[in-house]
CSV table of C-alpha atoms in Angstrom, one decimal:
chain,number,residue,atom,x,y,z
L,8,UNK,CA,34.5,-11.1,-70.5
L,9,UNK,CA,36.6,-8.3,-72.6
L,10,UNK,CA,34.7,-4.7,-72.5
L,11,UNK,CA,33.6,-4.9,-75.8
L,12,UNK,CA,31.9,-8.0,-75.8
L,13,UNK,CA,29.9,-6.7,-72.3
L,14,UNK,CA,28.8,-3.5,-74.6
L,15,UNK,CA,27.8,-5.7,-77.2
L,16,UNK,CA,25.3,-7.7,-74.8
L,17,UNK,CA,24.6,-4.4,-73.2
L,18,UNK,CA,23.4,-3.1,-76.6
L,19,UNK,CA,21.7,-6.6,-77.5
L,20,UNK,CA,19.5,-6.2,-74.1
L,21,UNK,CA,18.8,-2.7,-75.1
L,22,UNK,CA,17.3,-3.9,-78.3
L,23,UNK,CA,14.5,-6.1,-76.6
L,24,UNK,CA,13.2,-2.3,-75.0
L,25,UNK,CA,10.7,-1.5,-77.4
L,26,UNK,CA,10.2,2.1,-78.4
L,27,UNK,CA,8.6,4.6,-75.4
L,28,UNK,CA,8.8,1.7,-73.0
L,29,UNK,CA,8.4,2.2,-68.8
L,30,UNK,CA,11.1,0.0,-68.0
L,31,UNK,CA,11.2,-1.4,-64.3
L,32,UNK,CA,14.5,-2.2,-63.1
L,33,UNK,CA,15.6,-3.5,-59.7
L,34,UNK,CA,18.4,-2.3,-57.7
L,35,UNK,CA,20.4,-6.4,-58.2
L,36,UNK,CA,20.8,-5.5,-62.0
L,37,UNK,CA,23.3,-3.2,-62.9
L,38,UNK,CA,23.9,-4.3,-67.0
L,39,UNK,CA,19.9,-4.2,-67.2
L,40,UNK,CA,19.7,-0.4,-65.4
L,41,UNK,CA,22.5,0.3,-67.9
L,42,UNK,CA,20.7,-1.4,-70.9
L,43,UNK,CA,17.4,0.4,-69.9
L,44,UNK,CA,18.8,3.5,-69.5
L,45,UNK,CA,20.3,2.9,-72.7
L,46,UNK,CA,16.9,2.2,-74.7
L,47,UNK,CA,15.2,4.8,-73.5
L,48,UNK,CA,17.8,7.6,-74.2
L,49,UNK,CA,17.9,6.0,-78.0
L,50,UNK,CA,14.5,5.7,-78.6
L,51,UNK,CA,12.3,7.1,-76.0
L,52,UNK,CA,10.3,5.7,-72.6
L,53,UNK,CA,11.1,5.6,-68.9
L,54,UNK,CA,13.1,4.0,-66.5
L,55,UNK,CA,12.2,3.7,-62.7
L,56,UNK,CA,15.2,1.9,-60.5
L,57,UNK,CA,15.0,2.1,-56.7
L,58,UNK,CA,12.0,4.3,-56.5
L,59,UNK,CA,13.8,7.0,-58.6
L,60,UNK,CA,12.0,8.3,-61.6
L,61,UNK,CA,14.0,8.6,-65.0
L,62,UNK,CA,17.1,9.7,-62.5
L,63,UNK,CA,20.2,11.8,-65.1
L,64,UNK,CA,23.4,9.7,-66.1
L,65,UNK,CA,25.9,9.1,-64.7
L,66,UNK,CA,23.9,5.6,-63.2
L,67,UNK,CA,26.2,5.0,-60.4
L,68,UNK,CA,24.2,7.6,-58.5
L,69,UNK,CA,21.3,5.1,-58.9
L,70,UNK,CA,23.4,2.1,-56.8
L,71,UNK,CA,24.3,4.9,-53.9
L,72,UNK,CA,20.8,5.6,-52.3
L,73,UNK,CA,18.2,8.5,-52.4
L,74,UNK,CA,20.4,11.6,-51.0
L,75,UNK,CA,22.8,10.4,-54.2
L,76,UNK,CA,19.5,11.4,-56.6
L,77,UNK,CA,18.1,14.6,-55.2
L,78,UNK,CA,18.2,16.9,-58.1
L,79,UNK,CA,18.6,14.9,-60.8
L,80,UNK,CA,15.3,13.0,-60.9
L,81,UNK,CA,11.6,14.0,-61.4
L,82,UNK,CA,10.3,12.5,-58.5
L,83,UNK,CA,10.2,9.4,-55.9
L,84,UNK,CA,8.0,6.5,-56.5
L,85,UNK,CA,6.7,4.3,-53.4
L,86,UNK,CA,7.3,0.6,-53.1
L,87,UNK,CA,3.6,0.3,-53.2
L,88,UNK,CA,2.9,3.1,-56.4
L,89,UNK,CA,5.3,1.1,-58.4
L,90,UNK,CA,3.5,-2.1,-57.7
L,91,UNK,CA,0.3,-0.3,-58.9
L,92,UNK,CA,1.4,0.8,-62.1
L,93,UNK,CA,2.9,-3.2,-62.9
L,94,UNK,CA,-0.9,-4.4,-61.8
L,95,UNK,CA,-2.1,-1.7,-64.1
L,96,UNK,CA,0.3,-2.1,-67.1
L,97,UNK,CA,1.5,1.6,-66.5
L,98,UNK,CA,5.2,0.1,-66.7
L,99,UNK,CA,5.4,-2.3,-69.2
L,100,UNK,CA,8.6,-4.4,-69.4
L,101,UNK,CA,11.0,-5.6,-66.5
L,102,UNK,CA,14.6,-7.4,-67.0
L,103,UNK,CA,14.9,-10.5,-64.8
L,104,UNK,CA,18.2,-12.6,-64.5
L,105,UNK,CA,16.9,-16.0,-63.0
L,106,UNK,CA,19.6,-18.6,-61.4
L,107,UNK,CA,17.7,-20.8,-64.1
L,108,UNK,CA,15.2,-20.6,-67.3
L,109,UNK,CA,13.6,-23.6,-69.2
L,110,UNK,CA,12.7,-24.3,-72.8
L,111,UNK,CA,9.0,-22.5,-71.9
L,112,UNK,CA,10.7,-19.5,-70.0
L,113,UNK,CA,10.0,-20.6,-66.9
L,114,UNK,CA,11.7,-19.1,-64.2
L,115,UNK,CA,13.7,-20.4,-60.8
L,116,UNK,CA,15.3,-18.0,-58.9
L,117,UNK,CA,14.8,-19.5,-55.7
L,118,UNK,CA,17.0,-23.1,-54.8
L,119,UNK,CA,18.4,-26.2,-55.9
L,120,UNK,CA,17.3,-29.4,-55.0
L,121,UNK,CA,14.3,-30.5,-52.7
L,122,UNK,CA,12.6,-28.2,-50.6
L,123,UNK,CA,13.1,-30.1,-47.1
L,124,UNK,CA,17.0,-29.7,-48.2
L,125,UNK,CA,18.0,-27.4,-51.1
L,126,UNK,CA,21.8,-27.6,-52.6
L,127,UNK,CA,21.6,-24.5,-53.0
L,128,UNK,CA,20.0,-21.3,-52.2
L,129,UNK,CA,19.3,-17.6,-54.9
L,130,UNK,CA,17.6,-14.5,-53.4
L,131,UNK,CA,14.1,-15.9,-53.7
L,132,UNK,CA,10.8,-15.0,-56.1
L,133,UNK,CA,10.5,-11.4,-54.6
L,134,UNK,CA,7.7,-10.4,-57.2
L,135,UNK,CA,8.5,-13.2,-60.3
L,136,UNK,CA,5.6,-15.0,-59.8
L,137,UNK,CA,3.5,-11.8,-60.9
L,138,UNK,CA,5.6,-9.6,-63.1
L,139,UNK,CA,5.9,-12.1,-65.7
L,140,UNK,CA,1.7,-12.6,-65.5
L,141,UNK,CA,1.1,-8.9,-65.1
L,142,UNK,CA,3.6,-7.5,-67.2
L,143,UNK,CA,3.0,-6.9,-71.3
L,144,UNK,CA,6.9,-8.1,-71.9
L,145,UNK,CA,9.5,-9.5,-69.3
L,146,UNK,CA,13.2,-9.9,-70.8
L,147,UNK,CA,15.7,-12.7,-69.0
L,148,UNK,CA,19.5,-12.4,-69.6
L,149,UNK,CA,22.0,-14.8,-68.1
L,150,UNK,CA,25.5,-13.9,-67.6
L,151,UNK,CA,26.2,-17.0,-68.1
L,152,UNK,CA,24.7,-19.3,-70.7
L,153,UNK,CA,25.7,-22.9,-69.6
L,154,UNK,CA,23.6,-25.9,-68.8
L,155,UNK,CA,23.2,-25.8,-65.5
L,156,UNK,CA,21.5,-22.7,-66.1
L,157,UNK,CA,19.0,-23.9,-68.9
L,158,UNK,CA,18.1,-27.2,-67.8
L,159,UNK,CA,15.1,-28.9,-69.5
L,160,UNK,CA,13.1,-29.0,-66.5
L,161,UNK,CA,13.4,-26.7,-63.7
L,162,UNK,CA,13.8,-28.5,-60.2
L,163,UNK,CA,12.0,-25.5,-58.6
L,164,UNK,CA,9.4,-23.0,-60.3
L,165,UNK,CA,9.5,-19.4,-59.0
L,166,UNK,CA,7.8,-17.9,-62.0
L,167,UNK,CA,5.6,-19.1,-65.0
L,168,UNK,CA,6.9,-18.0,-68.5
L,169,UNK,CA,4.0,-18.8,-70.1
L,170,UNK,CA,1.7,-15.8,-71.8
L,171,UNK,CA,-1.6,-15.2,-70.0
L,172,UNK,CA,-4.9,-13.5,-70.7
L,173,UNK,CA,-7.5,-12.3,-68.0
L,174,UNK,CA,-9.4,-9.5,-66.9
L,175,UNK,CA,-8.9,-7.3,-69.7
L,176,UNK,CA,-4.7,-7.6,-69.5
L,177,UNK,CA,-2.4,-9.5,-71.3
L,178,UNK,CA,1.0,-10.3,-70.9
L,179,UNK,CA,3.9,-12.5,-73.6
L,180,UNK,CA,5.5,-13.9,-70.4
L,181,UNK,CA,9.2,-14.0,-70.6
L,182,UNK,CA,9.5,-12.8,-74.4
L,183,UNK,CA,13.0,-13.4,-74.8
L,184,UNK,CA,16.7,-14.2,-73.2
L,185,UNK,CA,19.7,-12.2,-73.5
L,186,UNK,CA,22.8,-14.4,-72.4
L,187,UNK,CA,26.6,-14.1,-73.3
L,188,UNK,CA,26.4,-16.0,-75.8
L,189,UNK,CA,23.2,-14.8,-78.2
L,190,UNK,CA,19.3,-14.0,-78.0
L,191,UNK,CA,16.8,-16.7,-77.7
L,192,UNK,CA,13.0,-15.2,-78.1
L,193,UNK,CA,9.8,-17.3,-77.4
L,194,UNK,CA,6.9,-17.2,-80.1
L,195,UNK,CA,3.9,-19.4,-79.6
L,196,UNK,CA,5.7,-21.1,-76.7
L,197,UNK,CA,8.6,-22.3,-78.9
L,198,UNK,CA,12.4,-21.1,-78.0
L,199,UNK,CA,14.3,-19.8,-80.8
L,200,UNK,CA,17.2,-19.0,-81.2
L,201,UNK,CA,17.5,-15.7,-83.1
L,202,UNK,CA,20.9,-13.8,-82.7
L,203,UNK,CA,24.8,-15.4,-82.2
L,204,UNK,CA,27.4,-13.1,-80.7
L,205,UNK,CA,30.3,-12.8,-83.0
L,206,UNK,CA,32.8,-15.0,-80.5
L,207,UNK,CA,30.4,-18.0,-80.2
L,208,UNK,CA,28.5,-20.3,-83.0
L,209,UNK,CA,25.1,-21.5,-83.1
L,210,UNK,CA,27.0,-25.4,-82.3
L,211,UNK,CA,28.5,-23.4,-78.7
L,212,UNK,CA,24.7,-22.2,-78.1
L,213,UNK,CA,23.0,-25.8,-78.4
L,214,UNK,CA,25.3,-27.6,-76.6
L,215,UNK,CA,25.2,-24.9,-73.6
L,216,UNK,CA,21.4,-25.4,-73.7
L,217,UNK,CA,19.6,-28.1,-71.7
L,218,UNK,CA,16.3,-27.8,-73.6
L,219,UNK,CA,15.4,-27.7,-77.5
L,220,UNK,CA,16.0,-24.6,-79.6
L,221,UNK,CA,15.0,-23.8,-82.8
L,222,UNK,CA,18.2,-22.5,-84.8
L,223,UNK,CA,17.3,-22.1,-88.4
L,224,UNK,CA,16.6,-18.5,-88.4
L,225,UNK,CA,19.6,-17.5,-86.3
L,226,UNK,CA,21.9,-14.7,-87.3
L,227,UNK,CA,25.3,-12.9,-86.2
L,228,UNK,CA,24.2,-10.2,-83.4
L,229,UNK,CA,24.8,-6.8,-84.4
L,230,UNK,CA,27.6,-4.7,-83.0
L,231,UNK,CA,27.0,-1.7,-80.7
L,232,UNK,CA,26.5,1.1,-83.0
L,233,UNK,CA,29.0,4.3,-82.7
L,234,UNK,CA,25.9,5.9,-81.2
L,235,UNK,CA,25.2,3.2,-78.9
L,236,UNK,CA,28.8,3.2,-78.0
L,237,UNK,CA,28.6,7.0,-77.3
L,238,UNK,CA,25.9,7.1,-75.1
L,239,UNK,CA,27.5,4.2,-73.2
L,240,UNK,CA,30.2,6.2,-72.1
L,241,UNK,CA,27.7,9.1,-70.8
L,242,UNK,CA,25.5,6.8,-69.4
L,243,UNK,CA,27.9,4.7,-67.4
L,244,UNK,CA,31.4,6.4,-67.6
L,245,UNK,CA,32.7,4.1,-64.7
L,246,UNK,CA,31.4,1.2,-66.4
L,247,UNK,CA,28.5,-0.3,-63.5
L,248,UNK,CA,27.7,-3.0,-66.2
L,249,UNK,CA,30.7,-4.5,-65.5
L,250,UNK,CA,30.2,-5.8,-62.3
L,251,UNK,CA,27.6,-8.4,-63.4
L,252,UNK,CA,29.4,-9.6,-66.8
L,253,UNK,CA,33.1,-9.4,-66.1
L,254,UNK,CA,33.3,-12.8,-65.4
């Protein structure tokens, strides 16, 4: 993946950040701590990564523990505080990149084949099962959109995509998925697909997708902006988002 196709994604992730958001990013997810970071310098919010609170650019600092932060955050969060404010809808979205995601946003990230004897093994649900319950908005990217990653049916379920309602909270689920080749966004429970990245075509994104997607109101993705661009290079000089997409 050429550099400026991994700022465009960058930027098309930063785009599903509503304005003032508190983003929650973990420490696994470079482009999405870059994408965050991103939103929130453009159009307000918060970003808490690693227990550090809305920590100064560059991000690398964020990857190299606490002693790399001092100064240049407001303040520590516990492990426990930041599980509080997700119960409590304090932080409001969370990027996930799942191993797999079906056509209702369901999400595996933990193995392959039966449970007695998995293929294969990812890092496990961690907290998916509740983020994308307690959450308002969870976004999913993939970098990369084939079909082994978007199968019709999931062979293991780590995380429900569905929206839910109880208690006074409510939460979209997994709104939307940010992959390397466009944006697919769930409304009503139906996946459709709503932005194509200038070096694929709506025909590339069906036929890398195991379930149905609704295509008619698909468009071209638009590029990074020279704004966008700019506060790319402050925000990650030594380009972090790399690491994940370069591939």
């Amino acid at each position: 993946m050429t550099p400026d196709r991994i700022d465009h994604i960058v930027a098309a992730m930063a785009r599903q950040v509503p304005d003032g958001a508190f983003v929650g990013v973990g420490l696994g997810t470079p482009s999405a701590l870059v994408a965050s970071v991103l939103a929130t310098r453009m159009r307000g919010g918060h970003v808490l990564a690693g227990g550090a609170f809305d920590v100064d650019p560059p991000v690398d600092r964020w990857f190299a523990g606490p002693d790399a932060t001092i100064g240049s955050t407001s303040g520590y969060v516990s492990h426990f505080d930041s599980m509080e404010w997700a119960e409590t809808q304090t932080m409001t979205l969370q990027f996930l990149r799942p191993a797999q995601i079906d056509g209702s946003g369901n999400l595996n990230t933990s193995r392959l084949g039966p449970v007695s004897e998995p293929m294969r093994r990812f890092p496990g649900g961690l907290a998916t099962g509740d983020v994308t319950q307690l959450l308002p908005r969870v976004v999913a990217y993939l970098v990369s959109h084939r079909l082994r990653n978007t199968p019709d049916k999931l062979p293991f379920l780590t995380g429900s995509g569905a929206a839910s309602s109880a208690g006074g909270f409510a939460s979209h689920g997994v709104a939307s998925l940010v992959t390397d080749l466009g944006v697919i966004e769930w409304h009503n429970g139906t996946a459709k697909l709503t932005q194509v990245h200038p070096w694929t075509s709506i025909g590339q994104v069906i036929e890398s997708t195991g379930f149905r997607i609704e295509t008619e109101d698909a468009g071209p993705s638009p590029a990074p902006s020279e704004r966008e661009l700019a506060m790319l290079a402050e925000i990650d000089p030594n380009r972090l988002r790399d690491r994940e997409l370069a591939r």
